[in-house]
mmCIF file of C-alpha atoms in Angstrom:
data_model
loop_
_atom_site.group_PDB
_atom_site.id
_atom_site.type_symbol
_atom_site.label_atom_id
_atom_site.label_comp_id
_atom_site.label_asym_id
_atom_site.label_seq_id
_atom_site.Cartn_x
_atom_site.Cartn_y
_atom_site.Cartn_z
ATOM 1 C CA UNK A 1 -10.968 15.102 -28.476
ATOM 2 C CA UNK A 2 -8.296 17.095 -26.610
ATOM 3 C CA UNK A 3 -10.248 17.063 -23.335
ATOM 4 C CA UNK A 4 -10.344 13.245 -23.320
ATOM 5 C CA UNK A 5 -6.777 12.905 -24.575
ATOM 6 C CA UNK A 6 -5.380 15.198 -21.879
ATOM 7 C CA UNK A 7 -7.117 13.226 -19.150
ATOM 8 C CA UNK A 8 -6.201 9.798 -20.497
ATOM 9 C CA UNK A 9 -2.565 10.846 -20.747
ATOM 10 C CA UNK A 10 -2.517 11.430 -16.999
ATOM 11 C CA UNK A 11 -4.881 8.629 -15.914
ATOM 12 C CA UNK A 12 -2.169 6.056 -14.915
ATOM 13 C CA UNK A 13 -0.378 8.678 -12.819
ATOM 14 C CA UNK A 14 -3.647 9.787 -11.202
ATOM 15 C CA UNK A 15 -4.588 6.204 -10.331
ATOM 16 C CA UNK A 16 -1.149 5.692 -8.808
ATOM 17 C CA UNK A 17 -1.548 8.862 -6.748
ATOM 18 C CA UNK A 18 -5.033 7.987 -5.499
ATOM 19 C CA UNK A 19 -3.982 4.413 -4.696
ATOM 20 C CA UNK A 20 -1.037 5.604 -2.596
ATOM 21 C CA UNK A 21 -3.338 7.945 -0.689
ATOM 22 C CA UNK A 22 -6.119 5.402 -0.112
ATOM 23 C CA UNK A 23 -4.502 1.960 -0.115
ATOM 24 C CA UNK A 24 -7.435 0.707 -2.182
ATOM 25 C CA UNK A 25 -7.594 0.545 -5.958
ATOM 26 C CA UNK A 26 -11.390 0.282 -5.841
ATOM 27 C CA UNK A 27 -11.553 3.623 -4.042
ATOM 28 C CA UNK A 28 -8.810 5.072 -6.248
ATOM 29 C CA UNK A 29 -10.813 4.297 -9.373
ATOM 30 C CA UNK A 30 -13.881 6.005 -7.877
ATOM 31 C CA UNK A 31 -11.799 9.103 -7.134
ATOM 32 C CA UNK A 32 -10.313 9.226 -10.638
ATOM 33 C CA UNK A 33 -13.760 8.792 -12.186
ATOM 34 C CA UNK A 34 -15.063 11.720 -10.136
ATOM 35 C CA UNK A 35 -12.037 13.738 -11.233
ATOM 36 C CA UNK A 36 -12.902 12.959 -14.846
ATOM 37 C CA UNK A 37 -16.442 14.289 -14.365
ATOM 38 C CA UNK A 38 -15.052 17.504 -12.901
ATOM 39 C CA UNK A 39 -12.452 17.763 -15.648
ATOM 40 C CA UNK A 40 -15.110 17.388 -18.321
ATOM 41 C CA UNK A 41 -17.263 20.112 -16.764
ATOM 42 C CA UNK A 42 -14.565 22.760 -16.193
ATOM 43 C CA UNK A 43 -13.682 25.619 -18.547
ATOM 44 C CA UNK A 44 -10.417 24.385 -20.037
ATOM 45 C CA UNK A 45 -9.456 27.795 -21.356
ATOM 46 C CA UNK A 46 -8.749 28.761 -17.753
ATOM 47 C CA UNK A 47 -6.437 25.794 -17.065
ATOM 48 C CA UNK A 48 -2.797 26.407 -17.934
ATOM 49 C CA UNK A 49 -1.381 23.163 -16.544
ATOM 50 C CA UNK A 50 -3.727 20.158 -16.834
ATOM 51 C CA UNK A 51 -1.440 17.897 -14.789
ATOM 52 C CA UNK A 52 -1.297 20.293 -11.840
ATOM 53 C CA UNK A 53 -5.062 20.801 -11.965
ATOM 54 C CA UNK A 54 -5.777 17.053 -12.035
ATOM 55 C CA UNK A 55 -3.291 16.256 -9.270
ATOM 56 C CA UNK A 56 -4.981 18.859 -7.082
ATOM 57 C CA UNK A 57 -8.479 17.527 -7.788
ATOM 58 C CA UNK A 58 -7.536 13.882 -7.218
ATOM 59 C CA UNK A 59 -5.579 14.684 -4.041
ATOM 60 C CA UNK A 60 -8.443 16.639 -2.503
ATOM 61 C CA UNK A 61 -11.027 14.011 -3.443
ATOM 62 C CA UNK A 62 -8.808 11.268 -2.022
ATOM 63 C CA UNK A 63 -8.261 13.250 1.179
ATOM 64 C CA UNK A 64 -12.013 13.584 1.684
ATOM 65 C CA UNK A 65 -12.506 9.881 1.066
ATOM 66 C CA UNK A 66 -9.595 8.902 3.295
ATOM 67 C CA UNK A 67 -11.049 10.832 6.237
ATOM 68 C CA UNK A 68 -14.340 8.910 5.988
ATOM 69 C CA UNK A 69 -12.566 5.620 5.235
ATOM 70 C CA UNK A 70 -10.574 5.806 8.472
ATOM 71 C CA UNK A 71 -13.815 5.624 10.452
ATOM 72 C CA UNK A 72 -14.890 2.509 8.528
ATOM 73 C CA UNK A 73 -11.478 0.895 8.958
ATOM 74 C CA UNK A 74 -11.674 1.316 12.722
ATOM 75 C CA UNK A 75 -14.831 -0.841 12.660
ATOM 76 C CA UNK A 76 -13.306 -3.391 10.259
ATOM 77 C CA UNK A 77 -13.258 -7.026 11.398
ATOM 78 C CA UNK A 78 -9.643 -7.748 12.297
ATOM 79 C CA UNK A 79 -6.596 -5.876 10.977
ATOM 80 C CA UNK A 80 -7.239 -3.737 7.900
ATOM 81 C CA UNK A 81 -4.577 -4.236 5.230
ATOM 82 C CA UNK A 82 -4.207 -2.356 1.938
ATOM 83 C CA UNK A 83 -5.572 -3.903 -1.224
ATOM 84 C CA UNK A 84 -2.640 -5.492 -3.103
ATOM 85 C CA UNK A 85 -2.374 -4.830 -6.830
ATOM 86 C CA UNK A 86 -0.251 -6.285 -9.567
ATOM 87 C CA UNK A 87 2.701 -4.021 -10.232
ATOM 88 C CA UNK A 88 1.494 -3.258 -13.763
ATOM 89 C CA UNK A 89 -1.623 -1.608 -12.298
ATOM 90 C CA UNK A 90 0.229 0.647 -9.859
ATOM 91 C CA UNK A 91 0.939 3.473 -12.308
ATOM 92 C CA UNK A 92 4.359 4.765 -13.373
ATOM 93 C CA UNK A 93 7.294 3.462 -11.320
ATOM 94 C CA UNK A 94 10.049 5.429 -13.013
ATOM 95 C CA UNK A 95 11.858 6.479 -9.833
ATOM 96 C CA UNK A 96 12.959 4.791 -6.628
ATOM 97 C CA UNK A 97 10.546 7.049 -4.710
ATOM 98 C CA UNK A 98 7.585 5.971 -6.841
ATOM 99 C CA UNK A 99 8.480 2.318 -6.244
ATOM 100 C CA UNK A 100 9.058 2.773 -2.514
ATOM 101 C CA UNK A 101 5.798 4.610 -1.866
ATOM 102 C CA UNK A 102 3.768 1.896 -3.602
ATOM 103 C CA UNK A 103 5.472 -0.992 -1.791
ATOM 104 C CA UNK A 104 3.111 -2.965 0.385
ATOM 105 C CA UNK A 105 5.054 -2.370 3.593
ATOM 106 C CA UNK A 106 5.094 1.396 2.996
ATOM 107 C CA UNK A 107 1.373 1.500 2.223
ATOM 108 C CA UNK A 108 0.686 -0.321 5.464
ATOM 109 C CA UNK A 109 2.924 2.004 7.481
ATOM 110 C CA UNK A 110 1.225 5.053 5.950
ATOM 111 C CA UNK A 111 -1.937 4.029 7.804
ATOM 112 C CA UNK A 112 -0.197 5.474 10.890
ATOM 113 C CA UNK A 113 -0.287 8.958 9.385
ATOM 114 C CA UNK A 114 -3.107 11.477 9.496
ATOM 115 C CA UNK A 115 -4.764 12.078 6.098
ATOM 116 C CA UNK A 116 -2.972 15.430 5.566
ATOM 117 C CA UNK A 117 0.382 13.936 6.587
ATOM 118 C CA UNK A 118 -0.130 11.073 4.161
ATOM 119 C CA UNK A 119 -1.004 13.453 1.340
ATOM 120 C CA UNK A 120 1.998 15.685 2.026
ATOM 121 C CA UNK A 121 4.336 12.701 2.182
ATOM 122 C CA UNK A 122 3.087 11.130 -1.061
ATOM 123 C CA UNK A 123 2.974 14.393 -3.001
ATOM 124 C CA UNK A 124 6.478 15.335 -1.893
ATOM 125 C CA UNK A 125 8.234 11.964 -1.938
ATOM 126 C CA UNK A 126 6.644 10.260 -4.925
ATOM 127 C CA UNK A 127 5.546 13.168 -7.114
ATOM 128 C CA UNK A 128 8.148 15.772 -6.090
ATOM 129 C CA UNK A 129 5.700 18.664 -5.817
ATOM 130 C CA UNK A 130 7.056 21.906 -4.329
ATOM 131 C CA UNK A 131 5.862 22.762 -0.838
ATOM 132 C CA UNK A 132 3.841 25.775 -1.956
ATOM 133 C CA UNK A 133 1.702 23.597 -4.250
ATOM 134 C CA UNK A 134 1.357 20.913 -1.578
ATOM 135 C CA UNK A 135 0.291 23.500 0.992
ATOM 136 C CA UNK A 136 -2.433 24.776 -1.343
ATOM 137 C CA UNK A 137 -3.707 21.239 -1.974
ATOM 138 C CA UNK A 138 -3.973 20.268 1.703
ATOM 139 C CA UNK A 139 -5.058 23.719 2.884
ATOM 140 C CA UNK A 140 -2.117 24.587 5.102
ATOM 141 C CA UNK A 141 0.760 27.032 5.244
ATOM 142 C CA UNK A 142 4.042 26.159 3.548
ATOM 143 C CA UNK A 143 5.755 25.950 6.934
ATOM 144 C CA UNK A 144 3.122 23.538 8.211
ATOM 145 C CA UNK A 145 3.434 21.420 5.071
ATOM 146 C CA UNK A 146 7.165 21.132 5.709
ATOM 147 C CA UNK A 147 6.515 20.125 9.315
ATOM 148 C CA UNK A 148 3.981 17.491 8.257
ATOM 149 C CA UNK A 149 6.458 16.040 5.778
ATOM 150 C CA UNK A 150 9.135 15.886 8.467
ATOM 151 C CA UNK A 151 6.764 14.190 10.939
ATOM 152 C CA UNK A 152 5.584 11.693 8.340
ATOM 153 C CA UNK A 153 9.117 10.857 7.222
ATOM 154 C CA UNK A 154 10.229 10.363 10.829
ATOM 155 C CA UNK A 155 7.321 8.084 11.677
ATOM 156 C CA UNK A 156 7.758 5.974 8.569
ATOM 157 C CA UNK A 157 11.505 5.667 9.156
ATOM 158 C CA UNK A 158 10.986 4.119 12.591
ATOM 159 C CA UNK A 159 11.694 0.417 12.424
ATOM 160 C CA UNK A 160 12.659 0.483 8.746
ATOM 161 C CA UNK A 161 15.887 -0.965 7.466
ATOM 162 C CA UNK A 162 18.406 1.534 6.146
ATOM 163 C CA UNK A 163 19.519 -1.039 3.602
ATOM 164 C CA UNK A 164 16.826 -2.174 1.180
ATOM 165 C CA UNK A 165 17.131 -5.800 0.061
ATOM 166 C CA UNK A 166 17.315 -6.426 -3.666
ATOM 167 C CA UNK A 167 14.366 -7.915 -5.519
ATOM 168 C CA UNK A 168 16.226 -11.226 -5.674
ATOM 169 C CA UNK A 169 16.987 -11.228 -1.937
ATOM 170 C CA UNK A 170 13.370 -10.394 -1.148
ATOM 171 C CA UNK A 171 12.079 -13.233 -3.360
ATOM 172 C CA UNK A 172 14.555 -15.709 -1.905
ATOM 173 C CA UNK A 173 13.597 -14.895 1.688
ATOM 174 C CA UNK A 174 9.893 -15.115 0.867
ATOM 175 C CA UNK A 175 10.358 -18.479 -0.852
ATOM 176 C CA UNK A 176 12.268 -19.876 2.131
ATOM 177 C CA UNK A 177 9.555 -18.617 4.482
ATOM 178 C CA UNK A 178 6.685 -20.188 2.523
ATOM 179 C CA UNK A 179 8.598 -23.485 2.323
ATOM 180 C CA UNK A 180 9.332 -23.487 6.064
ATOM 181 C CA UNK A 181 5.766 -22.550 7.033
ATOM 182 C CA UNK A 182 4.303 -25.182 4.726
ATOM 183 C CA UNK A 183 6.503 -27.938 6.124
ATOM 184 C CA UNK A 184 6.277 -26.833 9.760
ATOM 185 C CA UNK A 185 10.049 -26.436 10.033
ATOM 186 C CA UNK A 186 10.514 -24.861 13.466
ATOM 187 C CA UNK A 187 14.248 -24.268 13.138
ATOM 188 C CA UNK A 188 13.965 -22.661 9.704
ATOM 189 C CA UNK A 189 11.119 -20.372 10.763
ATOM 190 C CA UNK A 190 13.004 -19.265 13.856
ATOM 191 C CA UNK A 191 16.046 -18.442 11.749
ATOM 192 C CA UNK A 192 14.065 -16.501 9.128
ATOM 193 C CA UNK A 193 11.973 -14.331 11.454
ATOM 194 C CA UNK A 194 13.086 -11.131 13.177
ATOM 195 C CA UNK A 195 12.685 -11.272 16.953
ATOM 196 C CA UNK A 196 10.144 -8.429 16.765
ATOM 197 C CA UNK A 197 8.224 -9.845 13.791
ATOM 198 C CA UNK A 198 4.523 -8.988 13.484
ATOM 199 C CA UNK A 199 1.996 -11.058 11.546
ATOM 200 C CA UNK A 200 -1.133 -9.339 10.168
ATOM 201 C CA UNK A 201 -4.019 -11.381 8.772
ATOM 202 C CA UNK A 202 -6.887 -9.731 6.903
ATOM 203 C CA UNK A 203 -9.977 -11.874 6.423
ATOM 204 C CA UNK A 204 -12.367 -8.939 6.586
ATOM 205 C CA UNK A 205 -14.923 -11.058 8.442
ATOM 206 C CA UNK A 206 -15.431 -13.118 5.277
ATOM 207 C CA UNK A 207 -12.647 -15.661 5.819
ATOM 208 C CA UNK A 208 -11.515 -16.871 9.223
ATOM 209 C CA UNK A 209 -8.309 -15.113 10.258
ATOM 210 C CA UNK A 210 -6.547 -13.868 13.380
ATOM 211 C CA UNK A 211 -8.441 -10.844 14.699
ATOM 212 C CA UNK A 212 -5.369 -9.126 16.148
ATOM 213 C CA UNK A 213 -1.779 -8.718 14.994
ATOM 214 C CA UNK A 214 0.511 -11.443 16.355
ATOM 215 C CA UNK A 215 3.707 -9.977 17.770
ATOM 216 C CA UNK A 216 7.070 -11.548 18.533
ATOM 217 C CA UNK A 217 9.003 -14.424 16.996
ATOM 218 C CA UNK A 218 7.844 -17.054 19.510
ATOM 219 C CA UNK A 219 4.148 -16.253 19.112
ATOM 220 C CA UNK A 220 4.331 -15.966 15.332
ATOM 221 C CA UNK A 221 6.130 -19.304 15.021
ATOM 222 C CA UNK A 222 3.522 -20.937 17.267
ATOM 223 C CA UNK A 223 0.741 -19.407 15.169
ATOM 224 C CA UNK A 224 2.256 -20.640 11.893
ATOM 225 C CA UNK A 225 2.891 -24.126 13.234
ATOM 226 C CA UNK A 226 -0.683 -24.230 14.513
ATOM 227 C CA UNK A 227 -1.971 -23.342 11.060
ATOM 228 C CA UNK A 228 0.234 -25.986 9.472
ATOM 229 C CA UNK A 229 -1.070 -28.671 11.831
ATOM 230 C CA UNK A 230 -4.759 -27.786 11.409
ATOM 231 C CA UNK A 231 -5.112 -26.715 7.791
ATOM 232 C CA UNK A 232 -3.997 -27.841 4.398
ATOM 233 C CA UNK A 233 -1.433 -25.247 3.264
ATOM 234 C CA UNK A 234 -0.850 -25.245 -0.474
ATOM 235 C CA UNK A 235 0.901 -23.191 -3.104
ATOM 236 C CA UNK A 236 3.619 -20.627 -2.891
ATOM 237 C CA UNK A 237 3.759 -19.426 -6.480
ATOM 238 C CA UNK A 238 5.420 -16.018 -6.651
ATOM 239 C CA UNK A 239 3.563 -13.107 -8.244
ATOM 240 C CA UNK A 240 4.721 -9.510 -8.542
ATOM 241 C CA UNK A 241 2.644 -7.226 -6.357
ATOM 242 C CA UNK A 242 3.278 -3.579 -5.477
ATOM 243 C CA UNK A 243 6.716 -3.749 -7.035
ATOM 244 C CA UNK A 244 7.914 -6.828 -5.098
ATOM 245 C CA UNK A 245 7.297 -10.565 -4.917
ATOM 246 C CA UNK A 246 4.309 -11.987 -3.060
ATOM 247 C CA UNK A 247 3.270 -15.612 -2.602
ATOM 248 C CA UNK A 248 -0.068 -16.966 -3.787
ATOM 249 C CA UNK A 249 -1.104 -19.688 -1.326
ATOM 250 C CA UNK A 250 -4.160 -21.495 -0.002
ATOM 251 C CA UNK A 251 -5.114 -22.015 3.637
ATOM 252 C CA UNK A 252 -7.862 -24.511 4.317
ATOM 253 C CA UNK A 253 -9.159 -24.067 0.788
ATOM 254 C CA UNK A 254 -9.159 -20.255 0.934
ATOM 255 C CA UNK A 255 -6.933 -18.197 -1.320
ATOM 256 C CA UNK A 256 -4.325 -16.065 0.400
ATOM 257 C CA UNK A 257 -1.682 -13.608 -0.738
ATOM 258 C CA UNK A 258 1.376 -13.319 1.494
ATOM 259 C CA UNK A 259 3.704 -10.297 1.486
ATOM 260 C CA UNK A 260 6.658 -9.655 3.776
ATOM 261 C CA UNK A 261 8.672 -6.771 5.178
ATOM 262 C CA UNK A 262 12.369 -7.186 5.895
ATOM 263 C CA UNK A 263 14.624 -5.688 8.548
ATOM 264 C CA UNK A 264 18.203 -6.643 9.404
ATOM 265 C CA UNK A 265 18.063 -9.394 6.802
ATOM 266 C CA UNK A 266 15.107 -11.144 8.455
ATOM 267 C CA UNK A 267 11.340 -11.054 8.047
ATOM 268 C CA UNK A 268 9.923 -8.317 10.268
ATOM 269 C CA UNK A 269 6.336 -8.189 8.960
ATOM 270 C CA UNK A 270 4.070 -10.831 7.466
ATOM 271 C CA UNK A 271 0.947 -9.641 5.640
ATOM 272 C CA UNK A 272 -1.640 -12.310 4.868
ATOM 273 C CA UNK A 273 -4.594 -11.083 2.793
ATOM 274 C CA UNK A 274 -7.484 -13.572 2.701
ATOM 275 C CA UNK A 275 -10.411 -11.180 2.184
ATOM 276 C CA UNK A 276 -11.586 -12.194 -1.318
ATOM 277 C CA UNK A 277 -12.688 -8.620 -2.072
ATOM 278 C CA UNK A 278 -9.042 -7.525 -1.842
ATOM 279 C CA UNK A 279 -7.668 -10.267 -4.102
ATOM 280 C CA UNK A 280 -9.509 -9.304 -7.278
ATOM 281 C CA UNK A 281 -6.576 -7.283 -8.643
ATOM 282 C CA UNK A 282 -4.060 -10.105 -8.476
ATOM 283 C CA UNK A 283 -4.067 -13.167 -10.723
ATOM 284 C CA UNK A 284 -3.674 -16.027 -8.244
ATOM 285 C CA UNK A 285 -4.759 -19.011 -10.360
#
């Protein structure tokens, strides 16, 4: 069946696109399923480029969902963090841009963008669409699409390291951090953390977690040492998530996935996901 074959050929790419736009694979799958229903119902004799048609449909559906999701996320209990996924589920990662835009730190930073800015950035950076096609998808002029891409790129560049650590360097720093946090090593934690480090903890109201981001090396160290003294911290097995290493741990009997961002060779962001609904895509056992 050509109609099914054409869609299935593009499904991994479409899931990767929707996930980058929404930060949730659950929502991305809903969007791609709706795109399939529309694809099945359309007159295919009128479609010259199936990929372009499907990218447009998925992008517009994701934009609509992202606008409504932002309202829900504002009422979320504690910091809202993206749903982590195993790298194999993130769609094609054939280019550096595809890998960068699916990284956990980038997904989190994209929450700062408006829905149209996020769509323009992803479509341009990761999928290399020309501005005229992007403008048609988001319903703007070409000039405005260019401006949105510039604004998004500028905002995402703020605070980011010009030099990206290698996969090995990232894994090594994460391993040292988990070891230091688990043992309560004050000196090691202080050395590993950037002075402006921020710790985000997402329990979603289902698992006890800090309700606000914790900012600054001194406060983050105090928070981590407090956890170590009160709860049984276990684990630290590395798993590959969103193209980089993450650590599967347990805090007081609750599963947690820890990701980090790096700046100037030190840990600048700590992302702790404890909400069990967001851990279904990662094998933590």
